[in-house]
GROMACS .gro file of C-alpha atoms in nm:
model
  368
    1UNK     CA    1   0.031  -0.004  -0.032
    2UNK     CA    2   0.126   0.394  -0.091
    3UNK     CA    3  -0.106   0.538   0.229
    4UNK     CA    4  -0.116   0.193   0.561
    5UNK     CA    5  -0.442   0.216   0.670
    6UNK     CA    6  -0.252   0.342   1.027
    7UNK     CA    7   0.116   0.374   0.963
    8UNK     CA    8   0.276   0.182   1.267
    9UNK     CA    9   0.685   0.307   1.211
   10UNK     CA   10   0.675   0.658   1.195
   11UNK     CA   11   0.562   0.722   1.579
   12UNK     CA   12   0.841   0.517   1.742
   13UNK     CA   13   1.058   0.771   1.442
   14UNK     CA   14   0.943   1.018   1.560
   15UNK     CA   15   1.003   0.951   1.941
   16UNK     CA   16   1.365   0.673   1.871
   17UNK     CA   17   1.552   0.883   2.106
   18UNK     CA   18   1.276   0.936   2.453
   19UNK     CA   19   1.171   0.563   2.415
   20UNK     CA   20   1.538   0.413   2.364
   21UNK     CA   21   1.619   0.568   2.618
   22UNK     CA   22   1.284   0.420   2.823
   23UNK     CA   23   1.368   0.166   2.696
   24UNK     CA   24   1.746   0.165   2.865
   25UNK     CA   25   1.610   0.271   3.215
   26UNK     CA   26   1.372  -0.013   3.177
   27UNK     CA   27   1.651  -0.318   3.136
   28UNK     CA   28   1.896  -0.160   3.348
   29UNK     CA   29   1.707  -0.146   3.700
   30UNK     CA   30   1.625  -0.487   3.665
   31UNK     CA   31   1.262  -0.476   3.774
   32UNK     CA   32   0.974  -0.609   3.484
   33UNK     CA   33   0.700  -0.654   3.685
   34UNK     CA   34   0.518  -0.316   3.870
   35UNK     CA   35   0.682  -0.106   4.051
   36UNK     CA   36   0.801   0.292   3.982
   37UNK     CA   37   0.768   0.324   3.588
   38UNK     CA   38   0.359   0.203   3.602
   39UNK     CA   39   0.291   0.390   3.981
   40UNK     CA   40   0.403   0.733   3.752
   41UNK     CA   41   0.235   0.637   3.444
   42UNK     CA   42  -0.057   0.568   3.630
   43UNK     CA   43   0.016   0.942   3.768
   44UNK     CA   44   0.034   1.134   3.476
   45UNK     CA   45  -0.285   0.931   3.321
   46UNK     CA   46  -0.522   0.957   3.615
   47UNK     CA   47  -0.410   1.389   3.517
   48UNK     CA   48  -0.388   1.321   3.188
   49UNK     CA   49  -0.742   1.198   3.212
   50UNK     CA   50  -0.868   1.366   3.568
   51UNK     CA   51  -0.936   1.133   3.790
   52UNK     CA   52  -0.760   1.057   4.142
   53UNK     CA   53  -0.700   0.750   4.008
   54UNK     CA   54  -0.514   0.475   3.736
   55UNK     CA   55  -0.459   0.140   3.794
   56UNK     CA   56  -0.241   0.005   3.505
   57UNK     CA   57  -0.371  -0.424   3.403
   58UNK     CA   58  -0.320  -0.574   3.121
   59UNK     CA   59  -0.513  -0.471   2.856
   60UNK     CA   60  -0.831  -0.294   2.763
   61UNK     CA   61  -1.096  -0.599   2.759
   62UNK     CA   62  -0.923  -0.678   3.143
   63UNK     CA   63  -0.960  -0.372   3.214
   64UNK     CA   64  -1.343  -0.324   3.211
   65UNK     CA   65  -1.434  -0.736   3.347
   66UNK     CA   66  -1.171  -0.601   3.666
   67UNK     CA   67  -1.429  -0.308   3.704
   68UNK     CA   68  -1.786  -0.491   3.675
   69UNK     CA   69  -1.578  -0.805   3.941
   70UNK     CA   70  -1.481  -0.483   4.162
   71UNK     CA   71  -1.868  -0.379   4.155
   72UNK     CA   72  -1.991  -0.767   4.255
   73UNK     CA   73  -2.114  -0.778   3.878
   74UNK     CA   74  -2.139  -1.123   3.808
   75UNK     CA   75  -2.432  -1.446   3.783
   76UNK     CA   76  -2.771  -1.315   3.754
   77UNK     CA   77  -2.701  -0.964   3.689
   78UNK     CA   78  -2.780  -0.770   3.332
   79UNK     CA   79  -2.574  -0.439   3.254
   80UNK     CA   80  -2.630  -0.254   2.903
   81UNK     CA   81  -2.442  -0.311   2.651
   82UNK     CA   82  -2.457  -0.109   2.278
   83UNK     CA   83  -2.510  -0.321   1.954
   84UNK     CA   84  -2.263  -0.134   1.805
   85UNK     CA   85  -1.892  -0.225   1.899
   86UNK     CA   86  -1.617  -0.470   1.942
   87UNK     CA   87  -1.720  -0.789   2.043
   88UNK     CA   88  -1.463  -0.687   2.357
   89UNK     CA   89  -1.703  -0.511   2.465
   90UNK     CA   90  -1.945  -0.781   2.561
   91UNK     CA   91  -1.704  -1.050   2.609
   92UNK     CA   92  -1.587  -0.853   2.932
   93UNK     CA   93  -2.005  -0.878   3.081
   94UNK     CA   94  -1.876  -1.259   3.000
   95UNK     CA   95  -1.655  -1.323   3.152
   96UNK     CA   96  -1.761  -1.108   3.469
   97UNK     CA   97  -2.106  -1.397   3.442
   98UNK     CA   98  -2.338  -1.109   3.397
   99UNK     CA   99  -2.564  -1.095   3.109
  100UNK     CA  100  -2.552  -0.894   2.800
  101UNK     CA  101  -2.792  -0.723   2.779
  102UNK     CA  102  -2.781  -0.469   2.408
  103UNK     CA  103  -2.924  -0.237   2.327
  104UNK     CA  104  -2.921   0.020   1.922
  105UNK     CA  105  -2.694   0.348   1.868
  106UNK     CA  106  -2.769   0.643   1.774
  107UNK     CA  107  -2.755   0.592   1.411
  108UNK     CA  108  -2.587   0.888   1.317
  109UNK     CA  109  -2.270   0.910   1.616
  110UNK     CA  110  -2.300   0.491   1.639
  111UNK     CA  111  -2.266   0.537   1.971
  112UNK     CA  112  -2.555   0.440   2.237
  113UNK     CA  113  -2.870   0.555   2.234
  114UNK     CA  114  -2.967   0.718   2.541
  115UNK     CA  115  -3.308   0.787   2.429
  116UNK     CA  116  -3.322   0.397   2.432
  117UNK     CA  117  -3.138   0.190   2.715
  118UNK     CA  118  -3.481   0.298   3.011
  119UNK     CA  119  -3.678  -0.043   2.799
  120UNK     CA  120  -3.409  -0.243   2.851
  121UNK     CA  121  -3.385  -0.175   3.166
  122UNK     CA  122  -3.492  -0.447   3.440
  123UNK     CA  123  -3.439  -0.565   3.763
  124UNK     CA  124  -3.157  -0.752   3.687
  125UNK     CA  125  -2.962  -0.462   3.607
  126UNK     CA  126  -2.680  -0.341   3.742
  127UNK     CA  127  -2.503  -0.096   3.531
  128UNK     CA  128  -2.439   0.060   3.187
  129UNK     CA  129  -2.119   0.007   2.951
  130UNK     CA  130  -2.123   0.348   2.775
  131UNK     CA  131  -1.861   0.212   2.451
  132UNK     CA  132  -1.731   0.577   2.288
  133UNK     CA  133  -1.681   0.438   1.966
  134UNK     CA  134  -1.452   0.574   1.674
  135UNK     CA  135  -1.339   0.779   1.896
  136UNK     CA  136  -1.575   1.011   1.941
  137UNK     CA  137  -1.765   1.003   2.327
  138UNK     CA  138  -2.135   0.866   2.397
  139UNK     CA  139  -2.428   1.123   2.484
  140UNK     CA  140  -2.319   1.123   2.851
  141UNK     CA  141  -2.470   1.371   3.085
  142UNK     CA  142  -2.902   1.127   3.037
  143UNK     CA  143  -2.684   0.888   3.040
  144UNK     CA  144  -2.579   0.919   3.422
  145UNK     CA  145  -2.884   1.078   3.522
  146UNK     CA  146  -3.053   0.737   3.376
  147UNK     CA  147  -2.805   0.578   3.600
  148UNK     CA  148  -2.930   0.772   3.918
  149UNK     CA  149  -3.250   0.728   3.866
  150UNK     CA  150  -3.235   0.314   3.847
  151UNK     CA  151  -2.851   0.274   4.102
  152UNK     CA  152  -2.675   0.128   3.804
  153UNK     CA  153  -2.331   0.199   3.807
  154UNK     CA  154  -2.214   0.387   3.463
  155UNK     CA  155  -1.830   0.215   3.278
  156UNK     CA  156  -1.705   0.355   3.013
  157UNK     CA  157  -1.515   0.180   2.728
  158UNK     CA  158  -1.264   0.421   2.609
  159UNK     CA  159  -1.053   0.213   2.436
  160UNK     CA  160  -1.112   0.419   2.138
  161UNK     CA  161  -1.108   0.812   2.305
  162UNK     CA  162  -0.725   0.871   2.382
  163UNK     CA  163  -0.788   1.218   2.494
  164UNK     CA  164  -1.171   1.254   2.322
  165UNK     CA  165  -1.352   1.594   2.501
  166UNK     CA  166  -1.786   1.507   2.620
  167UNK     CA  167  -1.880   1.898   2.706
  168UNK     CA  168  -1.445   1.994   2.785
  169UNK     CA  169  -1.458   1.675   3.018
  170UNK     CA  170  -1.216   1.386   2.939
  171UNK     CA  171  -1.372   1.054   2.845
  172UNK     CA  172  -1.186   0.836   3.127
  173UNK     CA  173  -1.363   1.120   3.407
  174UNK     CA  174  -1.755   1.111   3.287
  175UNK     CA  175  -1.900   0.755   3.432
  176UNK     CA  176  -1.768   0.601   3.785
  177UNK     CA  177  -1.486   0.443   3.614
  178UNK     CA  178  -1.353   0.406   3.289
  179UNK     CA  179  -1.149   0.094   3.061
  180UNK     CA  180  -0.885   0.178   2.878
  181UNK     CA  181  -0.716  -0.040   2.584
  182UNK     CA  182  -0.313   0.051   2.505
  183UNK     CA  183  -0.325  -0.180   2.220
  184UNK     CA  184  -0.093  -0.079   1.962
  185UNK     CA  185  -0.317   0.116   1.669
  186UNK     CA  186  -0.498   0.296   1.964
  187UNK     CA  187  -0.441   0.751   2.027
  188UNK     CA  188  -0.262   0.598   2.254
  189UNK     CA  189  -0.049   0.231   2.257
  190UNK     CA  190   0.176   0.092   2.372
  191UNK     CA  191   0.426  -0.152   2.163
  192UNK     CA  192   0.261  -0.475   2.270
  193UNK     CA  193  -0.104  -0.550   2.461
  194UNK     CA  194  -0.179  -0.304   2.756
  195UNK     CA  195  -0.463  -0.114   2.922
  196UNK     CA  196  -0.634   0.047   3.240
  197UNK     CA  197  -0.872   0.151   3.425
  198UNK     CA  198  -0.965   0.489   3.578
  199UNK     CA  199  -1.178   0.631   3.791
  200UNK     CA  200  -1.234   0.815   4.165
  201UNK     CA  201  -1.381   0.596   4.338
  202UNK     CA  202  -1.086   0.428   4.625
  203UNK     CA  203  -1.234   0.128   4.672
  204UNK     CA  204  -1.336   0.018   4.277
  205UNK     CA  205  -0.913   0.155   4.286
  206UNK     CA  206  -0.856  -0.123   4.593
  207UNK     CA  207  -1.049  -0.386   4.434
  208UNK     CA  208  -0.876  -0.398   4.097
  209UNK     CA  209  -0.530  -0.352   4.276
  210UNK     CA  210  -0.543  -0.683   4.435
  211UNK     CA  211  -0.776  -0.870   4.181
  212UNK     CA  212  -0.496  -0.763   3.913
  213UNK     CA  213  -0.239  -0.884   4.093
  214UNK     CA  214  -0.387  -1.277   4.214
  215UNK     CA  215  -0.639  -1.132   4.447
  216UNK     CA  216  -0.363  -0.961   4.691
  217UNK     CA  217  -0.255  -0.662   4.874
  218UNK     CA  218   0.004  -0.789   5.066
  219UNK     CA  219   0.200  -1.096   4.868
  220UNK     CA  220   0.066  -1.393   4.943
  221UNK     CA  221  -0.148  -1.264   5.140
  222UNK     CA  222  -0.516  -1.343   4.859
  223UNK     CA  223  -0.788  -1.203   5.047
  224UNK     CA  224  -1.020  -1.324   4.669
  225UNK     CA  225  -0.964  -1.527   4.399
  226UNK     CA  226  -0.777  -1.302   4.136
  227UNK     CA  227  -0.597  -1.301   3.805
  228UNK     CA  228  -0.306  -1.194   3.586
  229UNK     CA  229  -0.369  -0.908   3.485
  230UNK     CA  230  -0.078  -0.617   3.576
  231UNK     CA  231   0.011  -0.424   3.329
  232UNK     CA  232   0.387  -0.391   3.203
  233UNK     CA  233   0.701  -0.196   3.313
  234UNK     CA  234   0.822  -0.193   3.058
  235UNK     CA  235   0.520  -0.116   2.858
  236UNK     CA  236   0.396   0.199   3.096
  237UNK     CA  237   0.796   0.381   3.049
  238UNK     CA  238   0.709   0.378   2.666
  239UNK     CA  239   0.335   0.547   2.804
  240UNK     CA  240   0.503   0.794   2.930
  241UNK     CA  241   0.681   0.914   2.696
  242UNK     CA  242   0.410   0.899   2.432
  243UNK     CA  243   0.168   1.026   2.603
  244UNK     CA  244   0.361   1.383   2.642
  245UNK     CA  245   0.215   1.361   2.269
  246UNK     CA  246  -0.076   1.246   2.300
  247UNK     CA  247  -0.299   1.607   2.257
  248UNK     CA  248  -0.019   1.759   1.954
  249UNK     CA  249  -0.089   1.410   1.802
  250UNK     CA  250  -0.484   1.410   1.862
  251UNK     CA  251  -0.448   1.729   1.644
  252UNK     CA  252  -0.306   1.636   1.359
  253UNK     CA  253  -0.578   1.404   1.378
  254UNK     CA  254  -0.787   1.675   1.430
  255UNK     CA  255  -0.659   1.889   1.120
  256UNK     CA  256  -0.658   1.503   0.891
  257UNK     CA  257  -1.044   1.485   0.977
  258UNK     CA  258  -1.145   1.815   0.887
  259UNK     CA  259  -0.983   1.749   0.563
  260UNK     CA  260  -1.187   1.467   0.474
  261UNK     CA  261  -1.530   1.663   0.585
  262UNK     CA  262  -1.442   1.907   0.354
  263UNK     CA  263  -1.322   1.780   0.098
  264UNK     CA  264  -1.547   1.495   0.080
  265UNK     CA  265  -1.845   1.664   0.112
  266UNK     CA  266  -2.210   1.614  -0.136
  267UNK     CA  267  -1.978   1.247  -0.281
  268UNK     CA  268  -2.309   1.065  -0.407
  269UNK     CA  269  -2.448   0.823  -0.115
  270UNK     CA  270  -2.106   0.847   0.135
  271UNK     CA  271  -2.191   0.941   0.460
  272UNK     CA  272  -2.023   1.111   0.678
  273UNK     CA  273  -1.901   1.095   1.005
  274UNK     CA  274  -2.163   1.343   1.263
  275UNK     CA  275  -2.029   1.570   1.503
  276UNK     CA  276  -2.208   1.705   1.822
  277UNK     CA  277  -2.169   2.007   1.950
  278UNK     CA  278  -2.047   1.864   2.346
  279UNK     CA  279  -1.820   1.654   2.095
  280UNK     CA  280  -1.463   1.655   2.060
  281UNK     CA  281  -1.397   1.323   1.891
  282UNK     CA  282  -1.048   1.235   1.914
  283UNK     CA  283  -1.055   1.102   1.617
  284UNK     CA  284  -0.908   0.737   1.701
  285UNK     CA  285  -1.094   0.603   1.325
  286UNK     CA  286  -1.295   0.859   0.996
  287UNK     CA  287  -1.555   0.602   0.931
  288UNK     CA  288  -1.770   0.611   0.623
  289UNK     CA  289  -2.131   0.420   0.527
  290UNK     CA  290  -2.144   0.380   0.204
  291UNK     CA  291  -2.403   0.078   0.061
  292UNK     CA  292  -2.151  -0.010  -0.106
  293UNK     CA  293  -1.892  -0.024   0.055
  294UNK     CA  294  -1.685  -0.345  -0.014
  295UNK     CA  295  -1.644  -0.272  -0.409
  296UNK     CA  296  -1.601   0.061  -0.305
  297UNK     CA  297  -1.266  -0.096  -0.038
  298UNK     CA  298  -1.140  -0.279  -0.290
  299UNK     CA  299  -1.162   0.040  -0.540
  300UNK     CA  300  -0.922   0.151  -0.349
  301UNK     CA  301  -0.653  -0.043  -0.282
  302UNK     CA  302  -0.628  -0.086  -0.586
  303UNK     CA  303  -0.515   0.247  -0.593
  304UNK     CA  304  -0.267   0.124  -0.351
  305UNK     CA  305  -0.472   0.345   0.018
  306UNK     CA  306  -0.466   0.068   0.253
  307UNK     CA  307  -0.869   0.049   0.449
  308UNK     CA  308  -1.024  -0.077   0.714
  309UNK     CA  309  -1.390  -0.261   0.824
  310UNK     CA  310  -1.490  -0.175   1.217
  311UNK     CA  311  -1.675  -0.516   1.178
  312UNK     CA  312  -1.823  -0.717   0.927
  313UNK     CA  313  -1.949  -0.863   1.228
  314UNK     CA  314  -2.228  -0.711   1.506
  315UNK     CA  315  -2.209  -0.897   1.839
  316UNK     CA  316  -2.509  -1.061   1.813
  317UNK     CA  317  -2.499  -1.235   1.483
  318UNK     CA  318  -2.118  -1.401   1.603
  319UNK     CA  319  -2.106  -1.700   1.671
  320UNK     CA  320  -1.949  -1.668   1.995
  321UNK     CA  321  -2.335  -1.565   2.132
  322UNK     CA  322  -2.565  -1.736   1.877
  323UNK     CA  323  -2.674  -1.935   2.308
  324UNK     CA  324  -2.859  -1.522   2.339
  325UNK     CA  325  -3.094  -1.683   2.023
  326UNK     CA  326  -3.060  -1.326   1.824
  327UNK     CA  327  -3.126  -1.418   1.362
  328UNK     CA  328  -3.090  -1.108   1.164
  329UNK     CA  329  -3.283  -0.870   1.205
  330UNK     CA  330  -3.287  -0.796   1.608
  331UNK     CA  331  -3.078  -0.507   1.589
  332UNK     CA  332  -3.134  -0.315   1.235
  333UNK     CA  333  -2.928   0.005   1.252
  334UNK     CA  334  -2.611  -0.213   1.435
  335UNK     CA  335  -2.646  -0.417   1.092
  336UNK     CA  336  -2.670  -0.181   0.879
  337UNK     CA  337  -2.379   0.036   1.037
  338UNK     CA  338  -2.232  -0.308   1.028
  339UNK     CA  339  -2.245  -0.345   0.636
  340UNK     CA  340  -2.200   0.030   0.519
  341UNK     CA  341  -1.856   0.092   0.721
  342UNK     CA  342  -1.555   0.154   0.572
  343UNK     CA  343  -1.261   0.308   0.791
  344UNK     CA  344  -1.002   0.515   0.606
  345UNK     CA  345  -0.596   0.562   0.678
  346UNK     CA  346  -0.608   0.828   1.057
  347UNK     CA  347  -0.338   0.932   1.223
  348UNK     CA  348  -0.104   1.221   1.292
  349UNK     CA  349   0.184   1.043   1.068
  350UNK     CA  350  -0.128   1.088   0.750
  351UNK     CA  351   0.013   1.496   0.529
  352UNK     CA  352  -0.296   1.608   0.418
  353UNK     CA  353  -0.049   1.585   0.020
  354UNK     CA  354  -0.180   1.216   0.190
  355UNK     CA  355  -0.514   1.292   0.248
  356UNK     CA  356  -0.619   1.459  -0.116
  357UNK     CA  357  -0.495   1.129  -0.278
  358UNK     CA  358  -0.687   0.976  -0.042
  359UNK     CA  359  -1.047   1.203  -0.091
  360UNK     CA  360  -0.899   1.169  -0.510
  361UNK     CA  361  -0.916   0.767  -0.540
  362UNK     CA  362  -1.291   0.805  -0.372
  363UNK     CA  363  -1.434   1.087  -0.587
  364UNK     CA  364  -1.314   0.891  -0.870
  365UNK     CA  365  -1.504   0.567  -0.788
  366UNK     CA  366  -1.813   0.504  -0.927
  367UNK     CA  367  -2.128   0.587  -0.679
  368UNK     CA  368  -2.396   0.519  -1.028
   0.00000   0.00000   0.00000
């Protein structure tokens, strides 16, 4: 591909000196599980998000799972989840033993529709798991108000929302707790799997710290049946370096997004991202929609332009969830999004000329 979907090499090249120094520091320390590097990143990321606590864990799925465990959510409970999301959101609920209860998104924003949540709440509902999909926050105020009326926890799946804003507040500070992924392709990406939990709930933070480390707060003394889900010190050191560039890199993404929005406006049948006035996306992905998505993707590939589909099959139609009994048509909004969505090249090292080349290729497609 002359223009890859995401340039994974340039971030290292830009920060090579700092990242290499972080590597040397960790390797020479002789300390390779938890410790000062992890604590330093936890403190800086908590400040960045605007919360009191950050707990580094193994990955984003485990972050969500440990939040649910920390809140005592398990068998017999239900958790509201979006019908339009990556399957990891649902898997976290399943791992806790609870039942994921899907609710459709707002079609224009792709995120959980607050107006559709209440009818899905039952006496067994314990939490709402709101995903900030593609890097734009869900509409959190009405979700929080609804949760307060029903005594529910609100958990943010912020895996794609590093630096995204909702009414001048950062994602990860909007609900009771948030789960983060630092998968390499994220806006704040490690060089391997990594994740975190952010919260202002001191007791939840304490429980997650214990659960991530075999259920132990004091070595060899285990209060609960925990897990091994610890943020690696090397990844923490790399993330701390990259965190210093996150706002700048997100600004570059916004510049590319505006270029796309202006240059693709009016393209026949092409649905562009909708950004409400209360949202400031971090543009993890730039997702367009078209009924002839697959043909457009093939056309762009022939032009040397990489794209991805996020995601081809919604969770309720995955074989992994066939026991829930959902058939095609059960969640039509999610299904049409998954049939039509196409993610264009996006990243802090994509040039404006590259974006123009992507748009030229799109304009050359026969939309008739």
